[in-house]
Amino acid sequence: MNALILVDIQNDFLPGGALPVPRGHEVIEIANHLMSQYPLVVATQDWHPLDHGSFASQHTGKKPGDMITLAGLPQILWPDHCVQNTGGALFATGLNTRAIHRVFPKGQDPTIDSYSGFFDNGHRRSTGLADFLRGRGVREVQVMGLATDYCVKFTALDAVKDGLAVTLIQSGCRGVDLNPGDCTRAIEEMRAAGVTIA
Ligand code: VGL
Ligand code: ZN
């Protein structure tokens, strides 16, 4: 069994959103087209409380892009984004959400960030995605979405660690590239870990 994992295709990650990924809107039609070809489609949803520790607004004197330590881990600070029950946290307008079988929210714990759709950044708590896929007999996943150099990368790497055969649908991903080359390096990191780049 094969599944499509859509990573964080949410309004705040589109141009005009709170944490815009350049050309992020271009993945919507790619996702809509691909979903019909999969027996199982799951989506991750960045879903933060208002006071999430990854928000620069929660740290006096800090601004987005600054680094801190959060839960003992290096953490980049972000603008407030994907706040629970706000429009920015909703799936991208135009995404065919009826074709998504199950949604896995992540990033709810204010004390730790969660880039991967499988685990928080400290690998402390699972979202349930791995068990869900195992329960459905999934051996193989295709991953696409936002952003290449953060949530897509960590989702693909965790999927490999979980023993799944993982393909990155590169045309269906867009990245932040906070430092030029971040996306290229992310793709090389995924390839080195055993992800097939399609
Ligand atoms: C993401 C930064 C912060 C992502 C989520 O979806 O890649 N990036 N939260
Ligand atoms: Zn986030």
XYZ file of N, CA, C and O and ligand atoms in Angstrom:
802
model
N 0.848 -1.204 0.000
C 0.000 0.000 0.000
C 0.882 1.251 0.000
O 1.912 1.317 0.645
N 0.403 2.230 -0.745
C 1.127 3.451 -1.039
C 0.311 4.623 -0.504
O -0.902 4.605 -0.622
N 0.962 5.619 0.094
C 0.212 6.787 0.589
C 0.912 8.082 0.181
O 2.134 8.128 0.056
N 0.106 9.115 -0.015
C 0.621 10.454 -0.304
C 0.563 11.266 0.990
O -0.481 11.319 1.645
N 1.694 11.866 1.365
C 1.730 12.732 2.552
C 1.854 14.184 2.081
O 2.851 14.558 1.463
N 0.850 14.983 2.386
C 0.856 16.412 2.060
C 1.290 17.173 3.302
O 0.639 17.098 4.350
N 2.391 17.878 3.192
C 2.972 18.553 4.357
C 2.593 20.036 4.380
O 2.947 20.793 3.463
N 1.836 20.420 5.382
C 1.624 21.835 5.747
C 1.230 22.752 4.576
O 1.768 23.870 4.451
N 0.293 22.299 3.765
C -0.182 23.161 2.663
C -1.274 24.068 3.244
O -2.466 23.790 3.129
N -0.825 25.115 3.925
C -1.694 25.970 4.733
C -1.536 27.433 4.323
O -0.468 27.854 3.856
N -2.588 28.206 4.539
C -2.608 29.604 4.079
C -1.412 30.416 4.554
O -0.878 31.225 3.799
N -0.981 30.229 5.804
C 0.131 31.046 6.310
C 1.448 30.785 5.587
O 2.371 31.603 5.671
N 1.556 29.663 4.889
C 2.798 29.356 4.157
C 2.722 29.761 2.685
O 3.633 29.466 1.906
N 1.652 30.417 2.308
C 1.515 30.883 0.925
C 1.927 32.347 0.839
O 1.911 33.051 1.855
N 2.296 32.830 -0.352
C 2.584 34.260 -0.500
C 1.420 35.084 0.068
O 0.263 34.774 -0.175
N 1.736 36.080 0.885
C 0.706 36.879 1.551
C 0.393 36.377 2.958
O -0.262 37.068 3.734
N 0.863 35.170 3.291
C 0.628 34.605 4.619
C 1.659 35.079 5.633
O 2.545 35.877 5.314
N 1.547 34.567 6.852
C 2.388 35.038 7.958
C 3.838 34.566 7.815
O 4.765 35.244 8.257
N 4.034 33.394 7.207
C 5.385 32.834 7.031
C 5.461 32.350 5.583
O 5.452 31.156 5.323
N 5.462 33.315 4.662
C 5.278 32.952 3.251
C 6.457 32.171 2.676
O 7.606 32.538 2.878
N 6.135 31.102 1.987
C 7.134 30.333 1.241
C 7.036 30.811 -0.206
O 5.954 30.751 -0.798
N 8.141 31.319 -0.772
C 8.077 31.803 -2.151
C 7.471 30.757 -3.091
O 7.865 29.600 -3.058
N 6.500 31.151 -3.876
C 5.802 30.293 -4.851
C 5.107 29.099 -4.184
O 4.820 28.091 -4.839
N 4.832 29.233 -2.895
C 4.179 28.129 -2.181
C 2.831 27.752 -2.771
O 2.435 26.582 -2.741
N 2.127 28.733 -3.333
C 0.795 28.463 -3.898
C 0.850 27.499 -5.079
O -0.153 26.857 -5.404
N 2.032 27.369 -5.689
C 2.124 26.510 -6.872
C 1.923 25.027 -6.551
O 1.656 24.232 -7.457
N 2.058 24.649 -5.284
C 1.921 23.219 -4.953
C 0.456 22.783 -4.860
O 0.166 21.586 -4.863
N -0.455 23.747 -4.774
C -1.864 23.402 -4.558
C -2.410 22.560 -5.714
O -2.977 21.487 -5.507
N -2.198 23.050 -6.936
C -2.774 22.307 -8.066
C -2.053 20.981 -8.270
O -2.655 20.015 -8.748
N -0.779 20.923 -7.914
C -0.032 19.666 -8.036
C -0.620 18.637 -7.056
O -0.863 17.485 -7.404
N -0.886 19.093 -5.835
C -1.500 18.204 -4.834
C -2.883 17.757 -5.299
O -3.206 16.556 -5.241
N -3.679 18.680 -5.775
C -5.038 18.330 -6.223
C -5.007 17.280 -7.319
O -5.824 16.363 -7.339
N -4.046 17.425 -8.217
C -3.934 16.494 -9.328
C -3.489 15.108 -8.831
O -4.032 14.082 -9.252
N -2.522 15.080 -7.916
C -1.950 13.798 -7.464
C -2.882 13.005 -6.556
O -2.901 11.773 -6.591
N -3.657 13.710 -5.734
C -4.462 13.023 -4.713
C -5.350 11.919 -5.282
O -5.501 10.868 -4.666
N -5.903 12.183 -6.465
C -6.841 11.217 -7.055
C -6.141 9.917 -7.439
O -6.799 8.909 -7.692
N -4.806 9.936 -7.479
C -4.065 8.749 -7.902
C -3.632 7.861 -6.730
O -2.926 6.873 -6.933
N -4.021 8.251 -5.500
C -3.561 7.504 -4.329
C -4.717 6.858 -3.576
O -5.748 7.483 -3.374
N -4.510 5.628 -3.105
C -5.544 4.986 -2.299
C -5.654 5.616 -0.908
O -6.679 5.473 -0.238
N -4.576 6.284 -0.471
C -4.593 6.889 0.865
C -3.844 8.226 0.816
O -2.717 8.287 0.327
N -4.493 9.261 1.323
C -3.894 10.597 1.367
C -3.980 11.114 2.803
O -5.062 11.153 3.394
N -2.826 11.482 3.357
C -2.824 12.093 4.694
C -2.192 13.477 4.579
O -1.425 13.748 3.653
N -2.548 14.356 5.511
C -2.001 15.710 5.505
C -1.537 16.073 6.904
O -2.177 15.700 7.893
N -0.413 16.775 6.973
C 0.012 17.328 8.255
C -0.428 18.791 8.299
O -0.584 19.447 7.263
N -0.677 19.275 9.507
C -1.163 20.646 9.694
C -0.421 21.269 10.877
O -0.559 20.812 12.007
N 0.378 22.297 10.586
C 1.060 23.038 11.642
C -0.047 23.732 12.441
O -0.896 24.426 11.863
N -0.061 23.551 13.761
C -1.255 23.898 14.548
C -0.810 24.383 15.933
O -0.831 23.650 16.909
N -0.353 25.655 15.951
C 0.288 26.186 17.152
C -0.675 26.947 18.069
O -1.537 27.680 17.583
N -0.457 26.842 19.386
C -1.149 27.756 20.300
C -0.561 29.163 20.125
O 0.558 29.312 19.624
N -1.316 30.154 20.560
C -0.917 31.569 20.420
C 0.439 31.864 21.037
O 1.149 32.775 20.597
N 0.781 31.117 22.099
C 2.020 31.396 22.836
C 3.122 30.394 22.487
O 3.961 30.069 23.330
N 3.134 29.909 21.261
C 4.124 28.875 20.931
C 5.548 29.410 21.047
O 5.847 30.528 20.601
N 6.427 28.594 21.614
C 7.814 28.995 21.876
C 8.658 29.221 20.646
O 9.763 29.780 20.739
N 8.185 28.827 19.466
C 8.927 29.096 18.222
C 8.613 30.482 17.665
O 9.211 30.887 16.667
N 7.694 31.196 18.322
C 7.315 32.532 17.844
C 8.248 33.577 18.454
O 8.378 33.656 19.691
N 8.851 34.409 17.613
C 9.728 35.477 18.110
C 8.984 36.371 19.096
O 9.565 36.877 20.056
N 7.678 36.514 18.886
C 6.857 37.397 19.740
C 6.858 36.961 21.203
O 6.527 37.756 22.088
N 7.241 35.717 21.468
C 7.232 35.198 22.838
C 8.551 35.437 23.575
O 8.687 35.039 24.730
N 9.526 36.040 22.889
C 10.853 36.196 23.476
C 11.277 37.655 23.384
O 11.514 38.164 22.284
N 11.356 38.302 24.527
C 11.679 39.722 24.581
C 12.986 40.016 23.851
O 13.982 39.325 24.062
N 12.936 40.997 22.970
C 14.139 41.441 22.279
C 14.536 40.573 21.095
O 15.559 40.826 20.458
N 13.739 39.542 20.800
C 14.082 38.657 19.684
C 13.204 38.961 18.474
O 12.071 39.438 18.612
N 13.763 38.643 17.302
C 12.994 38.834 16.067
C 13.050 37.564 15.217
O 13.944 36.712 15.434
N 12.117 37.426 14.282
C 12.144 36.241 13.418
C 13.515 36.070 12.765
O 14.142 37.042 12.344
N 13.981 34.839 12.737
C 15.293 34.534 12.169
C 16.359 34.375 13.240
O 17.384 33.744 12.991
N 16.121 34.948 14.446
C 17.068 34.773 15.549
C 17.031 33.326 16.031
O 16.035 32.631 15.861
N 18.141 32.902 16.661
C 18.222 31.543 17.208
C 18.113 31.592 18.723
O 18.691 32.468 19.361
N 17.406 30.626 19.279
C 17.373 30.445 20.735
C 17.534 28.948 21.019
O 17.698 28.146 20.103
N 17.467 28.593 22.305
C 17.383 27.187 22.686
C 15.972 26.948 23.198
O 15.491 27.682 24.053
N 15.310 25.952 22.635
C 13.946 25.604 23.050
C 13.912 24.100 23.298
O 14.311 23.324 22.422
N 13.459 23.720 24.478
C 13.441 22.303 24.855
C 14.831 21.675 24.706
O 14.962 20.512 24.342
N 15.870 22.499 24.945
C 17.241 21.996 24.859
C 17.755 21.860 23.440
O 18.850 21.343 23.227
N 16.978 22.334 22.464
C 17.359 22.196 21.052
C 17.524 23.575 20.431
O 16.824 24.514 20.801
N 18.438 23.695 19.444
C 18.539 24.963 18.721
C 17.219 25.226 17.990
O 16.649 24.312 17.389
N 16.750 26.449 18.066
C 15.448 26.786 17.486
C 15.529 28.110 16.745
O 15.930 29.111 17.324
N 15.125 28.113 15.480
C 14.971 29.372 14.746
C 13.645 29.976 15.168
O 12.638 29.264 15.278
N 13.640 31.281 15.388
C 12.377 31.938 15.725
C 11.657 32.378 14.457
O 12.271 32.843 13.496
N 10.342 32.216 14.488
C 9.481 32.493 13.336
C 8.484 33.594 13.676
O 8.210 33.836 14.848
N 7.932 34.207 12.644
C 6.773 35.066 12.922
C 5.627 34.186 13.448
O 5.618 32.979 13.171
N 4.695 34.770 14.160
C 3.510 34.000 14.577
C 2.873 33.417 13.316
O 2.670 34.139 12.337
N 2.589 32.127 13.327
C 1.998 31.488 12.140
C 1.189 30.277 12.555
O 1.428 29.698 13.619
N 0.256 29.900 11.702
C -0.565 28.698 11.900
C -1.107 28.591 13.323
O -1.009 27.533 13.965
N -1.646 29.703 13.802
C -2.253 29.706 15.132
C -3.602 28.983 15.039
O -4.396 29.240 14.126
N -3.808 28.076 15.986
C -5.007 27.236 16.009
C -6.275 28.070 15.812
O -6.433 29.124 16.430
N -7.137 27.565 14.970
C -8.444 28.196 14.726
C -8.368 29.589 14.113
O -9.279 30.394 14.293
N -7.291 29.873 13.389
C -7.227 31.103 12.593
C -7.215 30.707 11.111
O -6.881 29.566 10.764
N -7.525 31.663 10.267
C -7.563 31.401 8.824
C -6.213 30.984 8.277
O -6.135 30.206 7.327
N -5.147 31.500 8.878
C -3.808 31.165 8.407
C -3.456 29.707 8.611
O -2.611 29.153 7.907
N -4.093 29.071 9.592
C -3.813 27.665 9.889
C -4.632 26.724 9.011
O -4.358 25.523 8.956
N -5.639 27.270 8.336
C -6.482 26.423 7.487
C -5.680 25.921 6.286
O -4.736 26.581 5.836
N -6.090 24.787 5.758
C -5.485 24.311 4.515
C -5.689 25.369 3.445
O -6.669 26.124 3.464
N -4.727 25.407 2.521
C -4.730 26.442 1.493
C -6.075 26.492 0.777
O -6.639 25.456 0.426
N -6.549 27.697 0.587
C -7.772 27.893 -0.180
C -7.534 27.289 -1.565
O -6.518 27.568 -2.197
N -8.442 26.422 -1.987
C -8.295 25.783 -3.298
C -7.777 24.358 -3.200
O -7.873 23.598 -4.159
N -7.218 23.986 -2.037
C -6.769 22.595 -1.873
C -8.009 21.711 -1.709
O -8.921 22.047 -0.939
N -8.021 20.602 -2.420
C -9.181 19.699 -2.378
C -9.140 18.845 -1.105
O -8.734 17.688 -1.128
N -9.570 19.426 -0.006
C -9.439 18.759 1.297
C -10.355 17.531 1.414
O -10.117 16.679 2.266
N -11.379 17.433 0.553
C -12.267 16.251 0.617
C -11.518 14.978 0.257
O -11.935 13.881 0.629
N -10.391 15.129 -0.454
C -9.621 13.951 -0.865
C -8.603 13.521 0.199
O -7.861 12.563 0.003
N -8.558 14.260 1.326
C -7.629 13.915 2.415
C -8.347 12.978 3.389
O -9.424 13.305 3.884
N -7.735 11.807 3.645
C -8.396 10.828 4.507
C -8.182 11.094 5.982
O -9.043 10.780 6.801
N -7.010 11.634 6.335
C -6.759 11.897 7.761
C -5.758 13.041 7.898
O -4.801 13.131 7.131
N -6.020 13.904 8.885
C -5.151 15.060 9.140
C -4.391 14.826 10.448
O -4.986 14.387 11.440
N -3.087 15.098 10.423
C -2.262 14.988 11.624
C -1.754 16.371 12.031
O -0.822 16.894 11.425
N -2.383 16.976 13.067
C -1.896 18.265 13.556
C -0.580 18.066 14.297
O -0.302 16.977 14.803
N 0.222 19.109 14.331
C 1.520 19.052 15.018
C 1.879 20.441 15.511
O 1.356 21.446 15.013
N 2.775 20.492 16.503
C 3.225 21.784 17.013
C 2.312 22.378 18.059
O 2.381 23.578 18.335
N 1.468 21.545 18.676
C 0.527 22.075 19.691
C 1.198 22.373 21.025
O 0.696 23.186 21.784
N 2.285 21.663 21.329
C 2.978 21.863 22.614
C 3.805 23.149 22.528
O 4.727 23.237 21.711
N 3.479 24.158 23.381
C 4.179 25.442 23.271
C 5.662 25.359 23.613
O 6.429 26.253 23.250
N 6.098 24.276 24.246
C 7.483 24.203 24.717
C 8.438 23.547 23.716
O 9.643 23.476 23.985
N 7.917 23.054 22.601
C 8.805 22.393 21.621
C 8.226 22.544 20.218
O 7.003 22.570 20.047
N 9.105 22.653 19.207
C 8.609 22.762 17.830
C 8.489 21.368 17.226
O 8.994 20.378 17.777
N 7.820 21.292 16.116
C 7.532 20.005 15.489
C 7.509 20.188 13.984
O 6.487 20.497 13.406
N 8.656 20.002 13.366
C 8.712 20.151 11.912
C 8.186 18.898 11.219
O 7.483 18.973 10.218
N 8.561 17.746 11.740
C 8.152 16.489 11.125
C 6.678 16.195 11.395
O 6.158 16.533 12.461
N 6.057 15.537 10.462
C 4.685 15.085 10.663
C 4.588 13.860 11.548
O 3.491 13.440 11.919
N 5.734 13.282 11.904
C 5.750 12.057 12.713
C 6.022 12.320 14.191
O 5.403 11.708 15.065
N 7.009 13.201 14.468
C 7.474 13.438 15.843
C 7.767 14.919 16.042
O 8.064 15.631 15.081
N 7.789 15.366 17.298
C 8.312 16.698 17.603
C 9.823 16.692 17.382
O 10.426 15.629 17.183
N 10.435 17.891 17.433
C 11.855 18.006 17.086
C 12.769 17.270 18.060
O 13.927 17.017 17.730
N 12.283 16.923 19.234
C 13.080 16.149 20.187
C 12.777 14.656 20.126
O 13.292 13.887 20.933
N 11.938 14.254 19.165
C 11.523 12.842 19.042
C 10.942 12.323 20.343
O 11.158 11.171 20.724
N 10.210 13.191 21.046
C 9.666 12.811 22.355
C 8.243 12.293 22.226
O 7.862 11.326 22.846
N 7.446 12.984 21.411
C 6.058 12.563 21.278
C 5.708 12.327 19.809
O 6.092 13.106 18.943
N 4.988 11.255 19.580
C 4.558 10.898 18.224
C 3.214 11.555 17.907
O 2.397 11.788 18.800
N 2.993 11.854 16.630
C 1.693 12.407 16.225
C 0.666 11.317 15.961
O -0.514 11.607 15.785
N 1.134 10.069 15.870
C 0.244 8.972 15.517
C 0.300 8.606 14.041
O -0.306 7.615 13.616
N 1.040 9.403 13.257
C 1.087 9.137 11.815
C 1.723 7.777 11.505
O 1.217 7.023 10.662
N 2.815 7.451 12.185
C 3.497 6.173 11.910
C 2.569 4.993 12.200
O 2.453 4.072 11.375
N 1.888 5.028 13.334
C 0.970 3.935 13.687
C -0.185 3.850 12.696
O -0.618 2.765 12.318
N -0.665 5.017 12.291
C -1.769 5.053 11.334
C -1.371 4.380 10.028
O -2.096 3.523 9.503
N -0.196 4.748 9.518
C 0.260 4.178 8.242
C 0.489 2.675 8.381
O 0.106 1.885 7.514
N 1.098 2.282 9.499
C 1.366 0.856 9.721
C 0.045 0.083 9.772
O -0.087 -0.987 9.179
N -0.927 0.655 10.454
C -2.243 0.016 10.575
C -2.947 -0.168 9.242
O -3.775 -1.064 9.083
N -2.640 0.713 8.289
C -3.254 0.599 6.958
C -2.402 -0.217 5.995
O -2.708 -0.289 4.806
N -1.295 -0.773 6.499
C -0.440 -1.603 5.633
C 0.397 -0.808 4.652
O 0.826 -1.327 3.617
N 0.663 0.462 4.978
C 1.453 1.310 4.080
C 2.934 0.979 4.236
O 3.454 0.946 5.351
N 3.587 0.733 3.084
C 5.024 0.443 3.087
C 5.810 1.537 2.377
O 7.025 1.606 2.472
N 5.055 2.324 1.608
C 5.680 3.251 0.669
C 4.939 4.584 0.751
O 3.704 4.604 0.734
N 5.685 5.696 0.860
C 5.027 7.014 0.870
C 5.699 7.957 -0.115
O 6.897 7.863 -0.383
N 4.870 8.862 -0.656
C 5.360 9.967 -1.455
C 5.082 11.228 -0.643
O 4.002 11.356 -0.069
N 6.069 12.116 -0.595
C 5.966 13.297 0.253
C 6.066 14.556 -0.599
O 6.937 14.643 -1.477
N 5.193 15.527 -0.339
C 5.284 16.826 -1.010
C 4.673 17.890 -0.107
O 3.962 17.579 0.840
N 4.964 19.162 -0.399
C 4.337 20.248 0.359
C 5.324 21.328 0.727
O 6.276 21.624 0.003
N 5.092 21.927 1.906
C 5.826 23.107 2.365
C 6.360 22.865 3.778
O 5.661 22.242 4.571
N 7.508 23.334 4.126
C 8.504 23.881 3.233
C 9.625 22.852 3.055
O 9.982 22.145 3.997
N 10.207 22.802 1.872
C 11.230 21.808 1.537
C 12.299 21.667 2.608
O 12.683 20.557 2.985
N 12.797 22.845 3.086
C 13.963 22.839 3.975
C 13.593 22.732 5.453
O 14.477 22.745 6.308
N 12.323 22.583 5.775
C 11.915 22.382 7.173
C 10.980 21.187 7.294
O 11.427 20.052 7.472
N 9.702 21.426 7.196
C 8.764 20.357 7.531
C 8.772 19.206 6.532
O 8.612 18.048 6.922
N 8.980 19.501 5.249
C 9.046 18.415 4.270
C 10.269 17.542 4.557
O 10.188 16.310 4.611
N 11.411 18.202 4.770
C 12.657 17.458 5.025
C 12.518 16.541 6.245
O 12.808 15.339 6.164
N 12.065 17.106 7.351
C 12.024 16.296 8.571
C 10.956 15.204 8.501
O 11.123 14.131 9.091
N 9.892 15.450 7.767
C 8.865 14.413 7.581
C 9.439 13.261 6.753
O 9.277 12.085 7.109
N 10.137 13.596 5.675
C 10.716 12.553 4.816
C 11.775 11.759 5.585
O 11.831 10.527 5.487
N 12.626 12.454 6.366
C 13.680 11.759 7.120
C 13.074 10.823 8.164
O 13.543 9.685 8.342
N 12.024 11.264 8.848
C 11.380 10.391 9.845
C 10.686 9.201 9.187
O 10.645 8.110 9.757
N 10.155 9.420 7.994
C 9.495 8.319 7.283
C 10.523 7.228 6.952
O 10.246 6.034 7.095
N 11.726 7.647 6.543
C 12.803 6.679 6.272
C 13.156 5.925 7.554
O 13.273 4.691 7.559
N 13.313 6.683 8.657
C 13.670 6.056 9.944
C 12.623 5.046 10.374
O 12.921 4.088 11.081
N 11.384 5.289 9.950
C 10.291 4.399 10.304
C 10.270 3.146 9.424
O 9.421 2.274 9.605
N 11.179 3.088 8.458
C 11.270 1.894 7.614
C 10.456 1.961 6.342
O 10.343 0.969 5.620
N 9.880 3.129 6.057
C 9.082 3.275 4.834
C 9.985 3.543 3.637
O 11.071 4.106 3.788
N 9.528 3.141 2.459
C 10.192 3.535 1.205
C 9.647 4.919 0.865
O 8.440 5.106 0.721
N 10.547 5.900 0.763
C 10.116 7.299 0.681
C 10.573 7.934 -0.622
O 11.746 7.858 -0.983
N 9.631 8.576 -1.307
C 9.952 9.356 -2.492
C 9.539 10.806 -2.247
O 8.426 11.057 -1.784
N 10.443 11.728 -2.549
C 10.112 13.149 -2.500
C 9.635 13.569 -3.883
O 10.340 13.360 -4.867
N 8.456 14.158 -3.934
C 7.968 14.698 -5.202
C 8.450 16.146 -5.270
O 7.813 17.072 -4.767
N 9.626 16.305 -5.868
C 10.325 17.591 -5.793
C 9.515 18.722 -6.438
O 9.519 19.843 -5.942
N 8.820 18.406 -7.517
C 8.038 19.442 -8.211
C 6.881 19.945 -7.345
O 6.359 21.025 -7.588
N 6.515 19.181 -6.329
C 5.402 19.548 -5.452
C 5.857 20.169 -4.145
O 5.081 20.232 -3.184
N 7.119 20.612 -4.099
C 7.663 21.215 -2.874
C 8.181 22.617 -3.170
O 8.708 22.879 -4.253
N 8.052 23.501 -2.220
C 8.688 24.822 -2.276
C 9.313 25.058 -0.904
O 8.781 24.588 0.108
N 10.439 25.837 -0.888
C 11.155 26.026 0.366
C 11.314 27.475 0.755
O 11.038 28.384 -0.030
N 11.786 27.679 1.976
C 11.965 29.019 2.533
C 13.291 29.614 2.059
O 13.359 30.789 1.706
N 14.374 28.799 2.042
C 15.716 29.266 1.670
C 16.125 30.513 2.452
O 16.564 31.512 1.870
N 15.972 30.457 3.763
C 16.389 31.549 4.649
C 17.851 31.893 4.365
O 18.216 33.052 4.266
N 18.688 30.859 4.258
C 20.045 31.012 3.732
C 20.040 30.398 2.342
O 19.604 29.256 2.182
N 20.542 31.152 1.347
C 20.530 30.612 -0.016
C 21.205 29.237 -0.049
O 22.258 29.053 0.554
N 20.571 28.277 -0.715
C 21.125 26.931 -0.797
C 20.515 25.968 0.208
O 20.766 24.769 0.136
N 19.696 26.465 1.124
C 19.085 25.585 2.132
C 18.268 24.458 1.484
O 18.321 23.309 1.927
N 17.529 24.806 0.433
C 16.672 23.793 -0.209
C 17.513 22.732 -0.904
O 17.234 21.532 -0.797
N 18.547 23.185 -1.606
C 19.443 22.240 -2.285
C 20.080 21.308 -1.258
O 20.142 20.091 -1.465
N 20.549 21.895 -0.151
C 21.179 21.065 0.890
C 20.159 20.104 1.503
O 20.488 18.950 1.808
N 18.924 20.566 1.686
C 17.878 19.703 2.262
C 17.639 18.498 1.361
O 17.511 17.360 1.838
N 17.607 18.745 0.053
C 17.361 17.647 -0.887
C 18.530 16.662 -0.870
O 18.322 15.444 -0.858
N 19.739 17.184 -0.795
C 20.909 16.287 -0.724
C 20.892 15.475 0.568
O 21.259 14.289 0.578
N 20.465 16.097 1.654
C 20.381 15.401 2.942
C 19.352 14.267 2.874
O 19.580 13.161 3.368
N 18.227 14.562 2.237
C 17.197 13.529 2.093
C 17.711 12.382 1.224
O 17.542 11.207 1.573
N 18.353 12.743 0.117
C 18.882 11.715 -0.790
C 19.878 10.832 -0.036
O 19.823 9.591 -0.120
N 20.776 11.459 0.719
C 21.799 10.707 1.463
C 21.158 9.765 2.491
O 21.733 8.732 2.823
N 19.996 10.138 2.983
C 19.326 9.311 3.997
C 18.530 8.168 3.374
O 17.976 7.321 4.098
N 18.432 8.169 2.043
C 17.730 7.080 1.379
C 16.408 7.464 0.733
O 15.665 6.608 0.270
N 16.121 8.757 0.703
C 14.896 9.222 0.034
C 15.145 9.249 -1.485
O 16.168 9.756 -1.931
N 14.209 8.704 -2.233
C 14.269 8.808 -3.701
C 13.734 10.178 -4.088
O 12.664 10.582 -3.634
N 14.507 10.910 -4.897
C 14.069 12.245 -5.329
C 13.448 12.118 -6.719
O 14.136 11.709 -7.663
N 12.166 12.424 -6.818
C 11.474 12.265 -8.115
C 11.174 13.625 -8.720
O 10.957 14.591 -8.011
C 7.340 25.159 8.986
C 8.662 26.733 9.996
C 7.837 26.749 11.097
C 7.081 24.298 7.781
C 6.508 25.155 10.078
O 5.930 23.900 7.549
O 8.050 24.002 7.050
N 8.425 25.946 8.946
N 6.763 25.962 11.125
Zn 5.400 26.143 12.748
